[in-house]
Coordinates of C-alpha atoms in Angstrom, one line a residue:
M3 CA 12.3 9.2 -23.5
A4 CA 8.7 8.8 -22.5
L5 CA 8.4 5.7 -24.6
V6 CA 11.6 4.7 -22.1
Y7 CA 10.0 5.5 -19.3
Q8 CA 6.3 5.9 -18.7
P9 CA 6.5 1.8 -18.7
V10 CA 9.5 1.6 -16.9
M11 CA 6.9 3.7 -14.4
Q12 CA 3.9 2.0 -14.7
L13 CA 6.1 -1.6 -14.1
S14 CA 6.9 0.4 -11.2
G15 CA 3.8 1.6 -9.7
I16 CA 2.3 -1.4 -10.2
L17 CA 5.8 -3.4 -7.9
V18 CA 5.4 -1.0 -5.1
S19 CA 1.0 -1.4 -5.3
L20 CA 1.2 -5.2 -5.2
L21 CA 3.9 -4.7 -2.0
G22 CA 1.3 -2.3 0.2
W23 CA -1.3 -4.8 -0.8
V24 CA 0.3 -8.1 0.6
L25 CA 1.6 -5.6 3.8
S26 CA -1.9 -3.9 4.2
C27 CA -3.3 -8.0 3.8
L28 CA -0.3 -8.9 6.3
T29 CA -1.0 -6.4 8.5
T30 CA -5.4 -7.2 8.9
Y31 CA -4.1 -10.8 10.4
L32 CA -1.3 -9.6 12.3
P33 CA -1.9 -10.0 16.1
Q34 CA 0.8 -7.4 17.0
W35 CA -1.4 -4.3 16.6
K36 CA -0.7 -3.8 20.6
N37 CA 1.4 -4.8 22.4
L38 CA 2.0 -5.2 26.7
N39 CA 4.8 -5.9 28.8
L40 CA 4.3 -7.0 32.7
E41 CA 6.5 -6.3 34.7
L42 CA 6.0 -9.2 37.7
N43 CA 6.6 -11.0 34.8
E44 CA 9.4 -10.3 32.0
L45 CA 9.2 -14.0 30.3
E46 CA 5.1 -12.8 29.4
I47 CA 4.3 -10.7 26.0
W48 CA 0.7 -9.6 25.2
T49 CA -0.7 -8.7 21.8
M50 CA -3.7 -8.2 20.6
G51 CA -4.3 -7.4 17.0
L52 CA -8.2 -7.4 15.3
W53 CA -9.5 -11.2 15.5
Q54 CA -7.6 -12.3 18.4
A55 CA -5.5 -11.3 22.1
C56 CA -2.3 -13.7 22.1
V57 CA 0.6 -14.3 25.1
V58 CA 4.3 -14.9 24.2
Q59 CA 6.1 -16.7 26.9
E60 CA 9.4 -17.5 26.4
E61 CA 9.3 -20.9 27.3
G62 CA 5.9 -22.4 25.7
G63 CA 5.7 -20.1 23.2
M64 CA 2.8 -18.4 21.8
Q65 CA -0.7 -19.4 23.1
C66 CA -3.8 -16.8 21.7
K67 CA -7.5 -16.8 21.4
D68 CA -10.1 -15.5 19.1
F69 CA -12.1 -12.9 20.4
D70 CA -15.6 -14.0 20.7
S71 CA -18.0 -10.8 20.3
F72 CA -17.7 -8.0 17.4
L73 CA -19.5 -6.5 19.2
A74 CA -17.7 -6.4 23.0
L75 CA -14.0 -4.8 20.9
P76 CA -13.5 -1.6 21.3
P77 CA -14.8 1.4 18.2
E78 CA -11.1 2.1 17.2
L79 CA -10.5 -1.9 16.5
R80 CA -13.9 -2.7 14.9
I81 CA -14.0 0.2 12.8
S82 CA -10.0 -1.0 12.2
R83 CA -12.0 -4.3 10.7
I84 CA -14.1 -2.8 8.7
L85 CA -11.8 -0.5 7.1
M86 CA -9.0 -2.8 6.9
F87 CA -11.0 -5.1 5.0
F88 CA -11.9 -1.9 2.3
S89 CA -8.6 -0.9 2.1
N90 CA -7.4 -5.1 1.0
G91 CA -10.5 -5.2 -1.2
S92 CA -10.2 -1.6 -3.1
G93 CA -6.7 -2.8 -3.6
L94 CA -7.2 -6.0 -4.9
L95 CA -9.1 -4.2 -7.8
G96 CA -6.9 -1.1 -8.4
L97 CA -4.2 -4.3 -9.2
L98 CA -6.9 -5.7 -11.7
L99 CA -7.8 -2.1 -13.8
S100 CA -4.4 -1.4 -13.3
G101 CA -2.7 -4.6 -14.6
F102 CA -5.5 -4.1 -17.8
G103 CA -4.0 -0.5 -18.4
L104 CA -0.7 -1.4 -18.4
D105 CA 1.5 -0.5 -21.8
C106 CA 3.5 -3.4 -22.1
L107 CA 0.7 -6.1 -21.8
K108 CA -0.6 -6.6 -25.6
I109 CA -4.3 -6.9 -24.9
A110 CA -6.4 -4.0 -26.2
E111 CA -3.1 -2.2 -28.3
R112 CA -5.5 -0.1 -29.6
Q113 CA -7.2 1.0 -27.0
Q114 CA -5.4 3.3 -25.5
E115 CA -8.5 5.5 -24.1
Q116 CA -10.0 3.2 -22.5
K117 CA -6.5 1.5 -21.0
K118 CA -6.2 5.0 -20.0
R119 CA -8.5 4.9 -17.9
L120 CA -8.4 1.6 -16.1
L121 CA -4.5 3.2 -15.2
L122 CA -6.6 5.9 -13.9
F123 CA -9.0 4.6 -12.0
G124 CA -6.8 1.7 -10.7
G125 CA -4.3 5.0 -9.3
M126 CA -7.4 6.0 -7.6
L127 CA -8.7 3.0 -5.9
F128 CA -4.8 2.6 -4.8
W129 CA -5.0 5.7 -3.1
I130 CA -8.3 5.0 -1.0
S131 CA -6.8 1.4 -0.4
G132 CA -3.8 3.3 1.2
I133 CA -6.0 5.8 3.1
T134 CA -7.8 3.3 4.2
A135 CA -5.2 1.6 5.2
I136 CA -2.8 4.3 7.4
V137 CA -7.1 5.1 9.4
P138 CA -7.4 2.7 11.5
V139 CA -3.8 2.0 12.3
S140 CA -2.9 5.5 13.2
W141 CA -6.8 5.9 15.9
V142 CA -5.2 2.8 16.7
A143 CA -2.2 4.4 17.9
H144 CA -4.0 7.6 19.2
S145 CA -6.3 5.3 20.5
T146 CA -2.8 3.9 22.8
V147 CA -1.0 6.9 23.5
Q148 CA -4.1 8.3 24.9
E149 CA -4.4 5.3 27.2
F150 CA -0.7 5.6 28.3
W151 CA -0.1 9.1 29.1
D152 CA -3.9 8.7 30.7
E153 CA -3.2 10.3 34.6
N154 CA -6.7 8.5 36.0
I155 CA -5.4 5.6 35.6
P156 CA -2.5 4.4 38.0
D157 CA 1.2 3.9 37.6
I158 CA 1.1 0.1 38.8
V159 CA -1.7 -0.6 36.0
P160 CA 0.4 -2.5 32.9
R161 CA 0.1 -0.1 29.7
W162 CA -0.5 -0.9 26.0
D163 CA 2.2 0.4 24.0
F164 CA 2.8 0.2 19.6
G165 CA 2.7 -3.0 17.9
E166 CA 4.8 -4.2 15.1
A167 CA 1.8 -3.8 12.7
L168 CA 1.2 0.1 13.3
F169 CA 4.7 0.7 11.7
V170 CA 3.6 -2.4 9.1
G171 CA 0.4 -0.8 8.0
W172 CA 2.0 2.4 8.0
L173 CA 4.7 1.6 5.0
A174 CA 1.3 -0.3 3.4
G175 CA 0.0 2.5 3.5
F176 CA 2.7 4.6 2.1
C177 CA 3.9 1.5 -0.5
L178 CA 0.2 2.2 -2.1
I179 CA -0.4 5.7 -2.2
L180 CA 3.2 6.0 -4.3
G181 CA 2.3 3.3 -5.8
G182 CA -1.3 5.2 -7.3
S183 CA 1.1 8.1 -7.5
L184 CA 3.3 7.0 -9.4
L185 CA 0.5 5.3 -12.2
N186 CA -1.4 7.8 -12.0
C187 CA 1.9 10.5 -13.2
T188 CA 2.1 8.4 -16.5
I189 CA -1.0 9.3 -17.2
C190 CA -0.3 13.0 -16.6
S191 CA 3.3 12.6 -18.7
T192 CA 3.8 14.2 -22.0
E193 CA 3.1 11.6 -24.8
V194 CA 4.9 10.8 -27.3
H195 CA 3.1 8.6 -30.7
P196 CA 5.2 6.1 -32.6
S197 CA 4.1 8.0 -36.0
S198 CA 6.3 10.9 -34.8
V199 CA 8.9 8.9 -33.7
H200 CA 9.3 7.5 -37.0
Y201 CA 9.1 10.5 -38.7
A202 CA 12.5 12.0 -36.3
V203 CA 14.2 9.0 -37.7
A204 CA 13.2 8.8 -41.2
E205 CA 14.8 12.4 -41.1
Q206 CA 17.9 11.7 -39.2
Q207 CA 19.0 9.1 -42.0
D208 CA 18.1 12.0 -45.0
Q209 CA 20.3 14.0 -43.7
C210 CA 22.6 11.3 -42.9
Q211 CA 22.3 11.0 -45.9
R212 CA 22.7 14.2 -47.3
L213 CA 26.2 14.3 -45.2
E214 CA 27.5 11.2 -47.0
T215 CA 26.8 12.4 -50.5
E216 CA 28.3 15.8 -49.6
T217 CA 31.6 14.4 -48.5
R218 CA 32.1 12.3 -51.7
P219 CA 34.4 13.5 -53.3

C-alpha cells in the first residue's frame, strides 16, 4: 500500500504547493488589498495594493496609478512587499527541489537518500513560503480592522475594507503549508522495499503451488 500511496501523496503535495505558489504570486500583484466605497459616489470603488492604487468606475473601467515612493507607503505595505517577494522565491525554490525528489522521476533512482533530503527541504520551504504569505496578509487585515473601528476618525470619513487579494493570500498560504505537509508525510511514512515485495510475491506463489499439488488426485 505504501508503494501505491506514496507517489500519489507526493504528486498531490506538489500540485497543491504549485497552486499555492501561483496564488501567492497573484496576491503580490493584485491591487485589491484594500477596498474603499464612497457613499457620495457609489459608482466609484477605490482599491489599494502593494504597488498601485486604482479607482473602478462603472462607466470608465479601471484607472490605476503606481506609488511614487516606497518609503511613503504605510509600514504594513512596505513589509508586505518584502515578505511576499520572499514567499514567492522560497516557493519557487521549493518546487524545484521537491520536483527532483519525486519517486516517479527516473533521475537518480539509486540515490534515494538524496531524493528524500530534497523532498524534506522542499516541504520546509513550502512551509516557510506559506507562513510568509499569511503574515503580511494578516497584518494588512489587522491594520484595516483597527482603522475601521477607530473612534478618533469621524463617521463621515470613508473607511477601508478587506479586498479580494487578502482572501487569495490566505488561501495561498494554506495551500503551501498543506502541500509541504503532504511531502513531509511521505518521508515519515513506512517504506516498503522492493526486495520485500518480491519476497512476499514469491512466497505467495509457492503457497499457491502447494495448494495445487495437494488438491490434485
